[in-house]
mmCIF file of C-alpha atoms and ligand atoms in Angstrom:
data_model
loop_
_atom_site.group_PDB
_atom_site.id
_atom_site.type_symbol
_atom_site.label_atom_id
_atom_site.label_comp_id
_atom_site.label_asym_id
_atom_site.label_seq_id
_atom_site.Cartn_x
_atom_site.Cartn_y
_atom_site.Cartn_z
ATOM 1 C CA MET A 1 87.563 -194.793 -105.165
ATOM 2 C CA VAL A 2 86.744 -197.581 -107.747
ATOM 3 C CA ILE A 3 85.899 -201.055 -106.813
ATOM 4 C CA ALA A 4 85.937 -203.504 -109.847
ATOM 5 C CA ILE A 5 84.018 -206.721 -109.644
ATOM 6 C CA ASP A 6 84.266 -209.107 -112.592
ATOM 7 C CA GLY A 7 83.338 -212.685 -113.283
ATOM 8 C CA PRO A 8 81.301 -215.068 -115.466
ATOM 9 C CA ALA A 9 77.478 -215.149 -115.631
ATOM 10 C CA GLY A 10 75.736 -216.116 -112.394
ATOM 11 C CA SER A 11 78.955 -215.856 -110.231
ATOM 12 C CA GLY A 12 77.062 -213.320 -107.872
ATOM 13 C CA LYS A 13 78.435 -210.186 -109.188
ATOM 14 C CA SER A 14 75.256 -208.208 -109.438
ATOM 15 C CA THR A 15 73.995 -209.084 -105.846
ATOM 16 C CA THR A 16 77.471 -208.555 -104.235
ATOM 17 C CA ALA A 17 78.088 -205.226 -105.957
ATOM 18 C CA LYS A 18 74.610 -203.940 -105.109
ATOM 19 C CA PHE A 19 75.215 -204.766 -101.282
ATOM 20 C CA VAL A 20 78.846 -203.750 -101.144
ATOM 21 C CA ALA A 21 77.844 -200.356 -102.701
ATOM 22 C CA GLU A 22 74.963 -199.887 -100.156
ATOM 23 C CA LYS A 23 77.282 -200.849 -97.022
ATOM 24 C CA LEU A 24 79.979 -198.538 -98.173
ATOM 25 C CA GLY A 25 77.636 -195.767 -99.443
ATOM 26 C CA PHE A 26 79.151 -195.989 -102.986
ATOM 27 C CA ILE A 27 77.291 -195.791 -106.340
ATOM 28 C CA HIS A 28 76.696 -199.205 -108.131
ATOM 29 C CA ILE A 29 77.087 -199.347 -111.811
ATOM 30 C CA ASN A 30 76.074 -202.661 -113.506
ATOM 31 C CA THR A 31 77.863 -202.489 -116.883
ATOM 32 C CA GLY A 32 76.241 -205.817 -118.130
ATOM 33 C CA ALA A 33 72.967 -203.955 -117.877
ATOM 34 C CA MET A 34 74.190 -201.297 -120.374
ATOM 35 C CA TYR A 35 75.356 -204.071 -122.917
ATOM 36 C CA ARG A 36 71.946 -205.594 -122.445
ATOM 37 C CA GLY A 37 70.285 -202.134 -123.080
ATOM 38 C CA ILE A 38 72.042 -201.849 -126.293
ATOM 39 C CA ALA A 39 70.991 -205.271 -127.339
ATOM 40 C CA LEU A 40 67.409 -204.482 -126.388
ATOM 41 C CA LYS A 41 67.456 -201.288 -128.402
ATOM 42 C CA CYS A 42 68.861 -203.157 -131.488
ATOM 43 C CA ILE A 43 65.904 -205.477 -131.203
ATOM 44 C CA GLN A 44 63.314 -202.890 -130.671
ATOM 45 C CA GLU A 45 64.622 -200.742 -133.522
ATOM 46 C CA ASP A 46 65.412 -203.532 -135.705
ATOM 47 C CA VAL A 47 68.978 -202.477 -136.186
ATOM 48 C CA ASN A 48 71.240 -204.745 -138.074
ATOM 49 C CA ILE A 49 74.431 -205.023 -135.961
ATOM 50 C CA GLU A 50 76.446 -205.687 -139.061
ATOM 51 C CA ASN A 51 75.559 -202.423 -140.506
ATOM 52 C CA VAL A 52 78.207 -200.044 -138.837
ATOM 53 C CA SER A 53 76.518 -196.772 -139.641
ATOM 54 C CA GLN A 54 73.282 -197.915 -138.325
ATOM 55 C CA LEU A 55 74.838 -199.292 -135.188
ATOM 56 C CA ASN A 56 76.953 -196.088 -134.630
ATOM 57 C CA ASN A 57 73.874 -193.905 -134.969
ATOM 58 C CA LEU A 58 71.997 -195.946 -132.399
ATOM 59 C CA LEU A 59 75.100 -195.701 -130.043
ATOM 60 C CA THR A 60 75.395 -191.974 -130.448
ATOM 61 C CA HIS A 61 71.706 -191.475 -129.483
ATOM 62 C CA THR A 62 71.600 -193.638 -126.496
ATOM 63 C CA GLU A 63 71.835 -192.354 -123.008
ATOM 64 C CA PHE A 64 71.995 -194.236 -119.749
ATOM 65 C CA GLU A 65 71.329 -193.249 -116.118
ATOM 66 C CA PHE A 66 71.442 -195.434 -113.015
ATOM 67 C CA SER A 67 68.795 -194.482 -110.527
ATOM 68 C CA ARG A 68 70.101 -193.536 -107.170
ATOM 69 C CA GLU A 69 66.564 -193.634 -105.628
ATOM 70 C CA SER A 70 65.278 -197.024 -106.870
ATOM 71 C CA GLY A 71 68.205 -199.380 -106.094
ATOM 72 C CA SER A 72 70.199 -200.250 -109.073
ATOM 73 C CA ALA A 73 67.441 -199.552 -111.710
ATOM 74 C CA LEU A 74 68.814 -198.484 -115.273
ATOM 75 C CA PHE A 75 67.152 -195.954 -117.335
ATOM 76 C CA MET A 76 67.940 -195.914 -121.127
ATOM 77 C CA ASP A 77 66.807 -192.664 -122.877
ATOM 78 C CA GLY A 78 64.744 -191.892 -119.878
ATOM 79 C CA VAL A 79 62.880 -195.212 -119.685
ATOM 80 C CA ASP A 80 63.364 -197.805 -116.842
ATOM 81 C CA ILE A 81 64.525 -200.919 -118.723
ATOM 82 C CA SER A 82 65.549 -202.978 -115.535
ATOM 83 C CA THR A 83 63.020 -205.674 -116.239
ATOM 84 C CA GLU A 84 63.113 -205.882 -120.071
ATOM 85 C CA ILE A 85 66.807 -206.418 -120.259
ATOM 86 C CA THR A 86 66.560 -209.672 -118.253
ATOM 87 C CA SER A 87 64.456 -211.337 -121.031
ATOM 88 C CA VAL A 88 65.503 -214.577 -122.770
ATOM 89 C CA GLN A 89 65.682 -212.794 -126.091
ATOM 90 C CA VAL A 90 68.143 -210.122 -124.745
ATOM 91 C CA THR A 91 70.217 -212.684 -122.927
ATOM 92 C CA ASP A 92 70.599 -214.795 -126.110
ATOM 93 C CA PHE A 93 71.611 -211.741 -128.194
ATOM 94 C CA VAL A 94 73.877 -209.805 -125.714
ATOM 95 C CA SER A 95 77.158 -211.728 -126.160
ATOM 96 C CA GLN A 96 76.956 -211.040 -129.926
ATOM 97 C CA VAL A 97 76.440 -207.335 -129.256
ATOM 98 C CA SER A 98 79.068 -206.949 -126.684
ATOM 99 C CA ALA A 99 81.652 -208.549 -128.849
ATOM 100 C CA ILE A 100 81.510 -205.479 -131.272
ATOM 101 C CA SER A 101 84.421 -203.042 -130.929
ATOM 102 C CA GLU A 102 82.250 -199.905 -131.627
ATOM 103 C CA VAL A 103 79.780 -200.906 -128.889
ATOM 104 C CA ARG A 104 82.709 -201.536 -126.380
ATOM 105 C CA GLU A 105 84.443 -198.327 -127.059
ATOM 106 C CA LYS A 106 81.293 -196.284 -126.716
ATOM 107 C CA LEU A 107 80.178 -198.158 -123.447
ATOM 108 C CA VAL A 108 83.774 -198.099 -121.825
ATOM 109 C CA GLN A 109 84.076 -194.359 -122.371
ATOM 110 C CA TYR A 110 80.561 -193.907 -120.925
ATOM 111 C CA GLN A 111 81.458 -196.003 -117.850
ATOM 112 C CA ARG A 112 84.665 -193.978 -117.199
ATOM 113 C CA ASP A 113 82.746 -190.865 -117.462
ATOM 114 C CA MET A 114 79.979 -192.023 -115.111
ATOM 115 C CA ALA A 115 82.441 -193.108 -112.456
ATOM 116 C CA GLU A 116 84.746 -189.911 -112.830
ATOM 117 C CA GLY A 117 85.491 -188.453 -109.377
ATOM 118 C CA ILE A 118 83.024 -190.512 -107.399
ATOM 119 C CA ASP A 119 83.104 -193.534 -105.076
ATOM 120 C CA VAL A 120 81.767 -196.421 -107.256
ATOM 121 C CA VAL A 121 81.484 -200.176 -107.358
ATOM 122 C CA LEU A 122 81.488 -201.231 -111.165
ATOM 123 C CA GLU A 123 80.670 -204.862 -112.042
ATOM 124 C CA GLY A 124 81.105 -206.518 -115.470
ATOM 125 C CA ARG A 125 83.490 -208.644 -117.424
ATOM 126 C CA ASP A 126 86.434 -206.158 -118.226
ATOM 127 C CA ILE A 127 86.326 -203.568 -115.466
ATOM 128 C CA GLY A 128 89.723 -204.534 -113.709
ATOM 129 C CA THR A 129 91.390 -205.266 -117.089
ATOM 130 C CA VAL A 130 90.240 -202.579 -119.394
ATOM 131 C CA VAL A 131 87.777 -199.943 -118.031
ATOM 132 C CA PHE A 132 89.757 -199.211 -114.785
ATOM 133 C CA PRO A 133 93.101 -201.190 -114.980
ATOM 134 C CA ASN A 134 94.298 -198.979 -112.084
ATOM 135 C CA ALA A 135 91.238 -199.591 -109.792
ATOM 136 C CA GLU A 136 92.249 -199.467 -106.047
ATOM 137 C CA HIS A 137 90.276 -202.706 -105.494
ATOM 138 C CA LYS A 138 89.661 -205.613 -108.009
ATOM 139 C CA TYR A 139 87.786 -208.777 -107.445
ATOM 140 C CA TYR A 140 87.018 -211.679 -109.577
ATOM 141 C CA LEU A 141 84.093 -213.910 -108.555
ATOM 142 C CA VAL A 142 83.648 -217.478 -109.703
ATOM 143 C CA ALA A 143 81.286 -220.327 -108.749
ATOM 144 C CA ASP A 144 80.513 -223.929 -109.815
ATOM 145 C CA ILE A 145 78.292 -224.110 -112.827
ATOM 146 C CA ASN A 146 75.641 -225.998 -111.012
ATOM 147 C CA GLU A 147 75.365 -223.424 -108.242
ATOM 148 C CA ARG A 148 75.229 -220.631 -110.870
ATOM 149 C CA ALA A 149 72.574 -222.288 -112.972
ATOM 150 C CA ASN A 150 70.523 -222.888 -109.766
ATOM 151 C CA ARG A 151 70.819 -219.293 -108.668
ATOM 152 C CA ARG A 152 69.591 -218.165 -112.225
ATOM 153 C CA LYS A 153 66.852 -220.729 -112.040
ATOM 154 C CA LYS A 154 65.558 -219.325 -108.820
ATOM 155 C CA GLU A 155 65.661 -215.658 -110.141
ATOM 156 C CA MET A 156 63.714 -216.899 -113.314
ATOM 157 C CA GLU A 157 61.191 -218.808 -111.166
ATOM 158 C CA ALA A 158 60.484 -215.728 -109.151
ATOM 159 C CA LYS A 159 59.621 -213.939 -112.434
ATOM 160 C CA GLY A 160 57.248 -216.686 -113.313
ATOM 161 C CA GLU A 161 59.505 -218.259 -115.994
ATOM 162 C CA VAL A 162 60.045 -221.947 -116.355
ATOM 163 C CA VAL A 163 63.257 -223.206 -117.721
ATOM 164 C CA THR A 164 65.143 -226.481 -116.801
ATOM 165 C CA LEU A 165 68.426 -226.404 -115.018
ATOM 166 C CA GLU A 166 70.036 -228.114 -118.025
ATOM 167 C CA GLU A 167 68.876 -225.371 -120.463
ATOM 168 C CA ILE A 168 70.114 -222.459 -117.991
ATOM 169 C CA ALA A 169 73.525 -224.356 -117.536
ATOM 170 C CA PHE A 170 73.970 -224.679 -121.436
ATOM 171 C CA GLU A 171 73.128 -221.024 -122.069
ATOM 172 C CA MET A 172 75.466 -219.904 -119.297
ATOM 173 C CA LYS A 173 78.361 -222.013 -120.589
ATOM 174 C CA GLU A 174 77.761 -220.761 -124.066
ATOM 175 C CA ARG A 175 77.775 -217.159 -122.971
ATOM 176 C CA ASP A 176 80.935 -217.695 -120.992
ATOM 177 C CA ARG A 177 82.605 -219.291 -123.900
ATOM 178 C CA LYS A 178 81.614 -216.357 -126.139
ATOM 179 C CA ASP A 179 82.533 -213.705 -123.580
ATOM 180 C CA SER A 180 85.999 -215.223 -122.760
ATOM 181 C CA THR A 181 86.998 -216.021 -126.350
ATOM 182 C CA ARG A 182 86.021 -212.779 -128.129
ATOM 183 C CA LYS A 183 88.665 -210.618 -129.663
ATOM 184 C CA HIS A 184 87.915 -207.310 -127.821
ATOM 185 C CA SER A 185 88.330 -207.240 -123.937
ATOM 186 C CA PRO A 186 87.448 -210.834 -123.225
ATOM 187 C CA LEU A 187 86.326 -211.892 -119.862
ATOM 188 C CA LYS A 188 89.395 -212.779 -117.782
ATOM 189 C CA LYS A 189 90.731 -212.172 -114.276
ATOM 190 C CA ALA A 190 93.051 -209.177 -113.923
ATOM 191 C CA GLU A 191 96.418 -210.392 -112.593
ATOM 192 C CA ASP A 192 96.130 -208.299 -109.560
ATOM 193 C CA ALA A 193 92.493 -209.263 -108.748
ATOM 194 C CA VAL A 194 91.396 -211.076 -105.515
ATOM 195 C CA GLU A 195 89.577 -214.269 -106.675
ATOM 196 C CA ILE A 196 86.529 -215.201 -104.486
ATOM 197 C CA ASP A 197 84.845 -218.581 -105.025
ATOM 198 C CA THR A 198 81.198 -217.943 -104.133
ATOM 199 C CA THR A 199 80.214 -221.551 -104.229
ATOM 200 C CA GLY A 200 78.485 -222.233 -100.952
ATOM 201 C CA LEU A 201 78.880 -218.646 -99.658
ATOM 202 C CA SER A 202 75.913 -216.756 -98.524
ATOM 203 C CA ILE A 203 75.355 -213.204 -100.067
ATOM 204 C CA GLU A 204 76.318 -211.765 -96.706
ATOM 205 C CA GLU A 205 79.648 -213.700 -96.544
ATOM 206 C CA GLN A 206 80.527 -212.577 -100.290
ATOM 207 C CA VAL A 207 79.634 -209.031 -99.452
ATOM 208 C CA ASN A 208 81.440 -209.052 -96.075
ATOM 209 C CA ARG A 209 84.756 -210.504 -97.584
ATOM 210 C CA ILE A 210 84.936 -207.496 -99.928
ATOM 211 C CA VAL A 211 83.817 -204.940 -97.429
ATOM 212 C CA GLU A 212 86.324 -205.934 -94.861
ATOM 213 C CA ILE A 213 89.270 -205.706 -97.235
ATOM 214 C CA VAL A 214 88.053 -202.276 -98.540
ATOM 215 C CA ASN A 215 87.427 -200.972 -94.948
ATOM 216 C CA LYS A 216 91.033 -201.991 -93.995
ATOM 217 C CA THR A 217 92.399 -199.760 -96.700
ATOM 218 C CA ILE A 218 90.098 -196.881 -95.851
ATOM 219 C CA LYS A 219 91.038 -196.773 -92.281
HETATM 220 O O1 DC B 301 76.458 -209.346 -116.328
HETATM 221 P P1 DC B 301 75.592 -209.807 -117.443
HETATM 222 O O2 DC B 301 75.350 -211.203 -117.442
HETATM 223 O O3 DC B 301 74.230 -209.069 -117.343
HETATM 224 O O4 DC B 301 76.156 -209.297 -118.721
HETATM 225 C C1 DC B 301 75.482 -209.394 -119.900
HETATM 226 C C2 DC B 301 76.604 -209.548 -121.119
HETATM 227 O O5 DC B 301 77.144 -208.311 -121.382
HETATM 228 C C3 DC B 301 77.588 -210.583 -120.889
HETATM 229 O O6 DC B 301 77.167 -211.902 -121.432
HETATM 230 C C4 DC B 301 78.773 -209.998 -121.581
HETATM 231 C C5 DC B 301 78.551 -208.469 -121.719
HETATM 232 N N1 DC B 301 79.341 -207.695 -120.789
HETATM 233 C C6 DC B 301 80.580 -207.306 -121.325
HETATM 234 O O7 DC B 301 80.976 -207.732 -122.385
HETATM 235 N N2 DC B 301 81.503 -206.444 -120.571
HETATM 236 C C7 DC B 301 81.037 -206.017 -119.480
HETATM 237 N N3 DC B 301 81.739 -205.225 -118.579
HETATM 238 C C8 DC B 301 79.683 -206.460 -118.824
HETATM 239 C C9 DC B 301 78.998 -207.313 -119.627
#
């Protein structure tokens, strides 16, 4: 079974998807982490994203694996990149990288292959619209911009990074604008997705809303 969770930055997708997967015994695939991984590798290997052959070479030689042991950790080419991909440098660059059709084709295929024949919760921007348009369950999370920025600020403070609320809100709005206006697979709600506004909801409430609906269809 595929559960698709989409939505803008900071809407609560990752935390919700992680716990929904845990409660149901499903695998959690964070597709945003994969786009971030490609952005990180382009930076590390100084790849010019406008050079199609360089980019294709990088894409062909990149492998991902989500750890089943250590939560939702992502390994790229055998290395745990979970922390590095949350850097400001990667966050600022990832919308540009994820707008490229070659990158999307490669990662969409990768995501379909990874989810083949298993029970999985996939989260991202285009899961319910493009990656799995026939997913049994589709959710679209939204939240007020102030709440989204506040959540991100707390995450960053926990890592020792100091950024103002205004800077975070600006970066998020900018990323949402780029993600929802790009030509290939823009961020948008699938017509048949259930919209959940997570403003003011606790993580437990967000998770339970989804788990209750899914459990009704399993029983
Ligand atoms: O979920 P996130 O904020 O970590 O995602 C990082 C970026 O990756 C996001 O700004 C857009 C891109 N992305 C995408 O284009 N398609 C997805 N399915 C997931 C993420």
